[in-house]
Amino acid sequence: MLAIRNPLSPEASLVARTRRGDAGAFEALVRQHKDSVLNLARRMVADCDAAEDIAQEAFIKAYRELHRFRGESAFATWLYRITINEARLYLRGHQRRVARWERQRDLAAAEASAQSPTDDPAPLTELLQELSADQREALALFHLKELSLEEIARTLGAPLGTVKARLSRGRERLRQLARERGLA
Amino acid sequence: MNCEHVQRKLAEYSAGLVQGDERLRLAEHLAACEPCRAQLAEYRALDELLAGERVVADEGLVRKVMTEVRVMGAPRRPVWLLSLERVAPLATVAAALPLLALFVLTALNWSSSPAADALFAGVSYAHTISLGLAVGACGLAALFAAWLTWRAAEAVS
């Protein structure tokens, strides 16, 4: 049997019940993590509809691939890794479309910020898209406020020092961008 | 500690990524330096803005996921993965045999017994080395396959 990190935790119990075919237990897991997964996806791709599709696909993949969850990390960490992979797939698959869309969005954002910088409902989420993918992933996980730096590093499969550097450079770049757009 | 150094560290400091003495020294500088404090305030404002942009997933997401999940039925371990549990011990034996053969051949080659002399009579040193390398490579490949098999089998257990 695999060693669940904390076999007595309510989450481990929900995972075990889901494995036995209890759909209600999986629904509880979905409810527990839906906001974090959606926010993570949203910060990765900015587009609300795409983020919801990514979140949905991440949960379904987690259910289908539950036999692969070894219990060495928290369920959330594993789920976030799936979400990030789904977001990467989305961004890769729609690279050309996204690039075109980003150019249009930049033009629109520049016009909008010149007129009224507060019109955009999520201007910083939009600005995140201008960071490198590595920095964006680190920042999106960091701003969930649920994971330690070590867990973020494990989720991204990167050394701790690298993640720290990505976070630092990402935050610095975000501040510069926010200043340029009159958001800070 | 000058302003340039402090401002280079502010992105980390404001995220709580600087600890110990360095954090104390930065805090001391910030207490006395208005321009650095202003930059720190920008990082704090960004964090608040990002927190304010957090969204709440509506019931629709749960409904869509659960509809799909119910159609899929109980999560099942793929049959090919289940069979790995049975294959794993065989893979280990398959890895051990060539390595054992390599060990025996090497031991015989270095010994001066009549059996070894008979076995290696007419076989050149280069041939022996080639054979040893080939058997060793097979053993290592099988060992790697065994390791992969155990890993996959463990994931489904």
JSON list of N, CA, C and O in Angstrom, two decimals, chain A residues 39-75:
[
{"chain": "A", "resi": 39, "resn": "ASN", "atom": "N", "xyz": [-8.43, 30.02, -9.38]},
{"chain": "A", "resi": 39, "resn": "ASN", "atom": "CA", "xyz": [-7.57, 31.20, -9.31]},
{"chain": "A", "resi": 39, "resn": "ASN", "atom": "C", "xyz": [-6.19, 30.92, -9.89]},
{"chain": "A", "resi": 39, "resn": "ASN", "atom": "O", "xyz": [-5.62, 31.78, -10.57]},
{"chain": "A", "resi": 40, "resn": "LEU", "atom": "N", "xyz": [-5.68, 29.73, -9.64]},
{"chain": "A", "resi": 40, "resn": "LEU", "atom": "CA", "xyz": [-4.39, 29.36, -10.20]},
{"chain": "A", "resi": 40, "resn": "LEU", "atom": "C", "xyz": [-4.47, 29.36, -11.73]},
{"chain": "A", "resi": 40, "resn": "LEU", "atom": "O", "xyz": [-3.62, 29.95, -12.41]},
{"chain": "A", "resi": 41, "resn": "ALA", "atom": "N", "xyz": [-5.52, 28.74, -12.25]},
{"chain": "A", "resi": 41, "resn": "ALA", "atom": "CA", "xyz": [-5.69, 28.69, -13.72]},
{"chain": "A", "resi": 41, "resn": "ALA", "atom": "C", "xyz": [-5.86, 30.10, -14.28]},
{"chain": "A", "resi": 41, "resn": "ALA", "atom": "O", "xyz": [-5.30, 30.43, -15.32]},
{"chain": "A", "resi": 42, "resn": "ARG", "atom": "N", "xyz": [-6.61, 30.91, -13.59]},
{"chain": "A", "resi": 42, "resn": "ARG", "atom": "CA", "xyz": [-6.89, 32.25, -14.07]},
{"chain": "A", "resi": 42, "resn": "ARG", "atom": "C", "xyz": [-5.61, 33.09, -14.14]},
{"chain": "A", "resi": 42, "resn": "ARG", "atom": "O", "xyz": [-5.38, 33.84, -15.07]},
{"chain": "A", "resi": 43, "resn": "ARG", "atom": "N", "xyz": [-4.76, 32.93, -13.11]},
{"chain": "A", "resi": 43, "resn": "ARG", "atom": "CA", "xyz": [-3.52, 33.70, -13.12]},
{"chain": "A", "resi": 43, "resn": "ARG", "atom": "C", "xyz": [-2.55, 33.17, -14.17]},
{"chain": "A", "resi": 43, "resn": "ARG", "atom": "O", "xyz": [-1.66, 33.88, -14.62]},
{"chain": "A", "resi": 44, "resn": "MET", "atom": "N", "xyz": [-2.76, 31.93, -14.57]},
{"chain": "A", "resi": 44, "resn": "MET", "atom": "CA", "xyz": [-1.89, 31.37, -15.60]},
{"chain": "A", "resi": 44, "resn": "MET", "atom": "C", "xyz": [-2.30, 31.83, -16.99]},
{"chain": "A", "resi": 44, "resn": "MET", "atom": "O", "xyz": [-1.45, 32.01, -17.85]},
{"chain": "A", "resi": 45, "resn": "VAL", "atom": "N", "xyz": [-3.61, 31.98, -17.23]},
{"chain": "A", "resi": 45, "resn": "VAL", "atom": "CA", "xyz": [-4.05, 32.27, -18.60]},
{"chain": "A", "resi": 45, "resn": "VAL", "atom": "C", "xyz": [-4.87, 33.55, -18.74]},
{"chain": "A", "resi": 45, "resn": "VAL", "atom": "O", "xyz": [-5.18, 33.96, -19.86]},
{"chain": "A", "resi": 46, "resn": "ALA", "atom": "N", "xyz": [-5.26, 34.16, -17.63]},
{"chain": "A", "resi": 46, "resn": "ALA", "atom": "CA", "xyz": [-6.02, 35.42, -17.60]},
{"chain": "A", "resi": 46, "resn": "ALA", "atom": "C", "xyz": [-7.47, 35.27, -18.09]},
{"chain": "A", "resi": 46, "resn": "ALA", "atom": "O", "xyz": [-8.38, 35.81, -17.49]},
{"chain": "A", "resi": 47, "resn": "ASP", "atom": "N", "xyz": [-7.67, 34.53, -19.17]},
{"chain": "A", "resi": 47, "resn": "ASP", "atom": "CA", "xyz": [-9.01, 34.41, -19.74]},
{"chain": "A", "resi": 47, "resn": "ASP", "atom": "C", "xyz": [-9.91, 33.58, -18.81]},
{"chain": "A", "resi": 47, "resn": "ASP", "atom": "O", "xyz": [-9.60, 32.44, -18.47]},
{"chain": "A", "resi": 48, "resn": "CYS", "atom": "N", "xyz": [-11.06, 34.19, -18.44]},
{"chain": "A", "resi": 48, "resn": "CYS", "atom": "CA", "xyz": [-11.95, 33.55, -17.44]},
{"chain": "A", "resi": 48, "resn": "CYS", "atom": "C", "xyz": [-12.51, 32.21, -17.94]},
{"chain": "A", "resi": 48, "resn": "CYS", "atom": "O", "xyz": [-12.52, 31.23, -17.20]},
{"chain": "A", "resi": 49, "resn": "ASP", "atom": "N", "xyz": [-12.99, 32.20, -19.19]},
{"chain": "A", "resi": 49, "resn": "ASP", "atom": "CA", "xyz": [-13.61, 30.97, -19.72]},
{"chain": "A", "resi": 49, "resn": "ASP", "atom": "C", "xyz": [-12.57, 29.85, -19.84]},
{"chain": "A", "resi": 49, "resn": "ASP", "atom": "O", "xyz": [-12.83, 28.70, -19.47]},
{"chain": "A", "resi": 50, "resn": "ALA", "atom": "N", "xyz": [-11.39, 30.23, -20.34]},
{"chain": "A", "resi": 50, "resn": "ALA", "atom": "CA", "xyz": [-10.33, 29.22, -20.48]},
{"chain": "A", "resi": 50, "resn": "ALA", "atom": "C", "xyz": [-9.94, 28.70, -19.10]},
{"chain": "A", "resi": 50, "resn": "ALA", "atom": "O", "xyz": [-9.70, 27.50, -18.92]},
{"chain": "A", "resi": 51, "resn": "ALA", "atom": "N", "xyz": [-9.87, 29.61, -18.12]},
{"chain": "A", "resi": 51, "resn": "ALA", "atom": "CA", "xyz": [-9.48, 29.20, -16.76]},
{"chain": "A", "resi": 51, "resn": "ALA", "atom": "C", "xyz": [-10.49, 28.21, -16.20]},
{"chain": "A", "resi": 51, "resn": "ALA", "atom": "O", "xyz": [-10.11, 27.23, -15.56]},
{"chain": "A", "resi": 52, "resn": "GLU", "atom": "N", "xyz": [-11.76, 28.44, -16.47]},
{"chain": "A", "resi": 52, "resn": "GLU", "atom": "CA", "xyz": [-12.76, 27.51, -15.96]},
{"chain": "A", "resi": 52, "resn": "GLU", "atom": "C", "xyz": [-12.64, 26.14, -16.64]},
{"chain": "A", "resi": 52, "resn": "GLU", "atom": "O", "xyz": [-12.76, 25.10, -15.99]},
{"chain": "A", "resi": 53, "resn": "ASP", "atom": "N", "xyz": [-12.37, 26.16, -17.95]},
{"chain": "A", "resi": 53, "resn": "ASP", "atom": "CA", "xyz": [-12.16, 24.89, -18.67]},
{"chain": "A", "resi": 53, "resn": "ASP", "atom": "C", "xyz": [-10.96, 24.14, -18.11]},
{"chain": "A", "resi": 53, "resn": "ASP", "atom": "O", "xyz": [-10.99, 22.92, -17.94]},
{"chain": "A", "resi": 54, "resn": "ILE", "atom": "N", "xyz": [-9.88, 24.89, -17.83]},
{"chain": "A", "resi": 54, "resn": "ILE", "atom": "CA", "xyz": [-8.66, 24.28, -17.30]},
{"chain": "A", "resi": 54, "resn": "ILE", "atom": "C", "xyz": [-8.94, 23.68, -15.92]},
{"chain": "A", "resi": 54, "resn": "ILE", "atom": "O", "xyz": [-8.53, 22.55, -15.63]},
{"chain": "A", "resi": 55, "resn": "ALA", "atom": "N", "xyz": [-9.66, 24.43, -15.08]},
{"chain": "A", "resi": 55, "resn": "ALA", "atom": "CA", "xyz": [-9.97, 23.94, -13.73]},
{"chain": "A", "resi": 55, "resn": "ALA", "atom": "C", "xyz": [-10.80, 22.65, -13.82]},
{"chain": "A", "resi": 55, "resn": "ALA", "atom": "O", "xyz": [-10.54, 21.66, -13.13]},
{"chain": "A", "resi": 56, "resn": "GLN", "atom": "N", "xyz": [-11.80, 22.68, -14.72]},
{"chain": "A", "resi": 56, "resn": "GLN", "atom": "CA", "xyz": [-12.66, 21.50, -14.89]},
{"chain": "A", "resi": 56, "resn": "GLN", "atom": "C", "xyz": [-11.83, 20.29, -15.34]},
{"chain": "A", "resi": 56, "resn": "GLN", "atom": "O", "xyz": [-11.93, 19.20, -14.78]},
{"chain": "A", "resi": 57, "resn": "GLU", "atom": "N", "xyz": [-10.98, 20.52, -16.33]},
{"chain": "A", "resi": 57, "resn": "GLU", "atom": "CA", "xyz": [-10.15, 19.43, -16.87]},
{"chain": "A", "resi": 57, "resn": "GLU", "atom": "C", "xyz": [-9.18, 18.91, -15.81]},
{"chain": "A", "resi": 57, "resn": "GLU", "atom": "O", "xyz": [-8.92, 17.72, -15.73]},
{"chain": "A", "resi": 58, "resn": "ALA", "atom": "N", "xyz": [-8.67, 19.83, -14.98]},
{"chain": "A", "resi": 58, "resn": "ALA", "atom": "CA", "xyz": [-7.72, 19.43, -13.92]},
{"chain": "A", "resi": 58, "resn": "ALA", "atom": "C", "xyz": [-8.41, 18.50, -12.93]},
{"chain": "A", "resi": 58, "resn": "ALA", "atom": "O", "xyz": [-7.84, 17.48, -12.53]},
{"chain": "A", "resi": 59, "resn": "PHE", "atom": "N", "xyz": [-9.62, 18.83, -12.52]},
{"chain": "A", "resi": 59, "resn": "PHE", "atom": "CA", "xyz": [-10.33, 17.97, -11.57]},
{"chain": "A", "resi": 59, "resn": "PHE", "atom": "C", "xyz": [-10.64, 16.60, -12.19]},
{"chain": "A", "resi": 59, "resn": "PHE", "atom": "O", "xyz": [-10.50, 15.57, -11.55]},
{"chain": "A", "resi": 60, "resn": "ILE", "atom": "N", "xyz": [-11.06, 16.61, -13.44]},
{"chain": "A", "resi": 60, "resn": "ILE", "atom": "CA", "xyz": [-11.42, 15.35, -14.10]},
{"chain": "A", "resi": 60, "resn": "ILE", "atom": "C", "xyz": [-10.17, 14.47, -14.27]},
{"chain": "A", "resi": 60, "resn": "ILE", "atom": "O", "xyz": [-10.20, 13.27, -14.02]},
{"chain": "A", "resi": 61, "resn": "LYS", "atom": "N", "xyz": [-9.07, 15.13, -14.63]},
{"chain": "A", "resi": 61, "resn": "LYS", "atom": "CA", "xyz": [-7.82, 14.37, -14.77]},
{"chain": "A", "resi": 61, "resn": "LYS", "atom": "C", "xyz": [-7.38, 13.81, -13.41]},
{"chain": "A", "resi": 61, "resn": "LYS", "atom": "O", "xyz": [-6.92, 12.68, -13.31]},
{"chain": "A", "resi": 62, "resn": "ALA", "atom": "N", "xyz": [-7.53, 14.63, -12.37]},
{"chain": "A", "resi": 62, "resn": "ALA", "atom": "CA", "xyz": [-7.16, 14.16, -11.02]},
{"chain": "A", "resi": 62, "resn": "ALA", "atom": "C", "xyz": [-7.97, 12.93, -10.65]},
{"chain": "A", "resi": 62, "resn": "ALA", "atom": "O", "xyz": [-7.45, 11.97, -10.08]},
{"chain": "A", "resi": 63, "resn": "TYR", "atom": "N", "xyz": [-9.25, 12.93, -10.99]},
{"chain": "A", "resi": 63, "resn": "TYR", "atom": "CA", "xyz": [-10.12, 11.78, -10.68]},
{"chain": "A", "resi": 63, "resn": "TYR", "atom": "C", "xyz": [-9.67, 10.55, -11.47]},
{"chain": "A", "resi": 63, "resn": "TYR", "atom": "O", "xyz": [-9.51, 9.46, -10.93]},
{"chain": "A", "resi": 64, "resn": "ARG", "atom": "N", "xyz": [-9.43, 10.78, -12.77]},
{"chain": "A", "resi": 64, "resn": "ARG", "atom": "CA", "xyz": [-9.07, 9.66, -13.65]},
{"chain": "A", "resi": 64, "resn": "ARG", "atom": "C", "xyz": [-7.69, 9.08, -13.27]},
{"chain": "A", "resi": 64, "resn": "ARG", "atom": "O", "xyz": [-7.47, 7.89, -13.35]},
{"chain": "A", "resi": 65, "resn": "GLU", "atom": "N", "xyz": [-6.80, 9.97, -12.82]},
{"chain": "A", "resi": 65, "resn": "GLU", "atom": "CA", "xyz": [-5.43, 9.54, -12.54]},
{"chain": "A", "resi": 65, "resn": "GLU", "atom": "C", "xyz": [-5.17, 9.36, -11.05]},
{"chain": "A", "resi": 65, "resn": "GLU", "atom": "O", "xyz": [-4.01, 9.39, -10.63]},
{"chain": "A", "resi": 66, "resn": "LEU", "atom": "N", "xyz": [-6.23, 9.20, -10.27]},
{"chain": "A", "resi": 66, "resn": "LEU", "atom": "CA", "xyz": [-6.06, 9.12, -8.81]},
{"chain": "A", "resi": 66, "resn": "LEU", "atom": "C", "xyz": [-5.13, 7.98, -8.39]},
{"chain": "A", "resi": 66, "resn": "LEU", "atom": "O", "xyz": [-4.49, 8.04, -7.35]},
{"chain": "A", "resi": 67, "resn": "HIS", "atom": "N", "xyz": [-5.08, 6.92, -9.22]},
{"chain": "A", "resi": 67, "resn": "HIS", "atom": "CA", "xyz": [-4.18, 5.80, -8.88]},
{"chain": "A", "resi": 67, "resn": "HIS", "atom": "C", "xyz": [-2.72, 6.23, -8.90]},
{"chain": "A", "resi": 67, "resn": "HIS", "atom": "O", "xyz": [-1.86, 5.55, -8.36]},
{"chain": "A", "resi": 68, "resn": "ARG", "atom": "N", "xyz": [-2.43, 7.36, -9.57]},
{"chain": "A", "resi": 68, "resn": "ARG", "atom": "CA", "xyz": [-1.05, 7.83, -9.64]},
{"chain": "A", "resi": 68, "resn": "ARG", "atom": "C", "xyz": [-0.67, 8.68, -8.44]},
{"chain": "A", "resi": 68, "resn": "ARG", "atom": "O", "xyz": [0.51, 8.98, -8.24]},
{"chain": "A", "resi": 69, "resn": "PHE", "atom": "N", "xyz": [-1.66, 9.12, -7.67]},
{"chain": "A", "resi": 69, "resn": "PHE", "atom": "CA", "xyz": [-1.37, 9.94, -6.49]},
{"chain": "A", "resi": 69, "resn": "PHE", "atom": "C", "xyz": [-0.76, 9.05, -5.42]},
{"chain": "A", "resi": 69, "resn": "PHE", "atom": "O", "xyz": [-1.41, 8.17, -4.89]},
{"chain": "A", "resi": 70, "resn": "ARG", "atom": "N", "xyz": [0.53, 9.32, -5.12]},
{"chain": "A", "resi": 70, "resn": "ARG", "atom": "CA", "xyz": [1.26, 8.42, -4.22]},
{"chain": "A", "resi": 70, "resn": "ARG", "atom": "C", "xyz": [1.13, 8.82, -2.76]},
{"chain": "A", "resi": 70, "resn": "ARG", "atom": "O", "xyz": [1.58, 8.10, -1.88]},
{"chain": "A", "resi": 71, "resn": "GLY", "atom": "N", "xyz": [0.54, 9.98, -2.50]},
{"chain": "A", "resi": 71, "resn": "GLY", "atom": "CA", "xyz": [0.33, 10.41, -1.12]},
{"chain": "A", "resi": 71, "resn": "GLY", "atom": "C", "xyz": [1.59, 10.92, -0.45]},
{"chain": "A", "resi": 71, "resn": "GLY", "atom": "O", "xyz": [1.63, 11.11, 0.76]},
{"chain": "A", "resi": 72, "resn": "GLU", "atom": "N", "xyz": [2.65, 11.17, -1.25]},
{"chain": "A", "resi": 72, "resn": "GLU", "atom": "CA", "xyz": [3.89, 11.68, -0.65]},
{"chain": "A", "resi": 72, "resn": "GLU", "atom": "C", "xyz": [3.80, 13.18, -0.41]},
{"chain": "A", "resi": 72, "resn": "GLU", "atom": "O", "xyz": [4.55, 13.73, 0.38]},
{"chain": "A", "resi": 73, "resn": "SER", "atom": "N", "xyz": [2.91, 13.84, -1.15]},
{"chain": "A", "resi": 73, "resn": "SER", "atom": "CA", "xyz": [2.68, 15.27, -0.94]},
{"chain": "A", "resi": 73, "resn": "SER", "atom": "C", "xyz": [1.19, 15.44, -0.63]},
{"chain": "A", "resi": 73, "resn": "SER", "atom": "O", "xyz": [0.44, 14.48, -0.70]},
{"chain": "A", "resi": 74, "resn": "ALA", "atom": "N", "xyz": [0.81, 16.66, -0.29]},
{"chain": "A", "resi": 74, "resn": "ALA", "atom": "CA", "xyz": [-0.61, 16.91, -0.04]},
{"chain": "A", "resi": 74, "resn": "ALA", "atom": "C", "xyz": [-1.38, 16.76, -1.35]},
{"chain": "A", "resi": 74, "resn": "ALA", "atom": "O", "xyz": [-0.82, 16.98, -2.43]},
{"chain": "A", "resi": 75, "resn": "PHE", "atom": "N", "xyz": [-2.64, 16.40, -1.25]},
{"chain": "A", "resi": 75, "resn": "PHE", "atom": "CA", "xyz": [-3.48, 16.25, -2.44]},
{"chain": "A", "resi": 75, "resn": "PHE", "atom": "C", "xyz": [-3.50, 17.57, -3.23]},
{"chain": "A", "resi": 75, "resn": "PHE", "atom": "O", "xyz": [-3.43, 17.58, -4.46]}
]
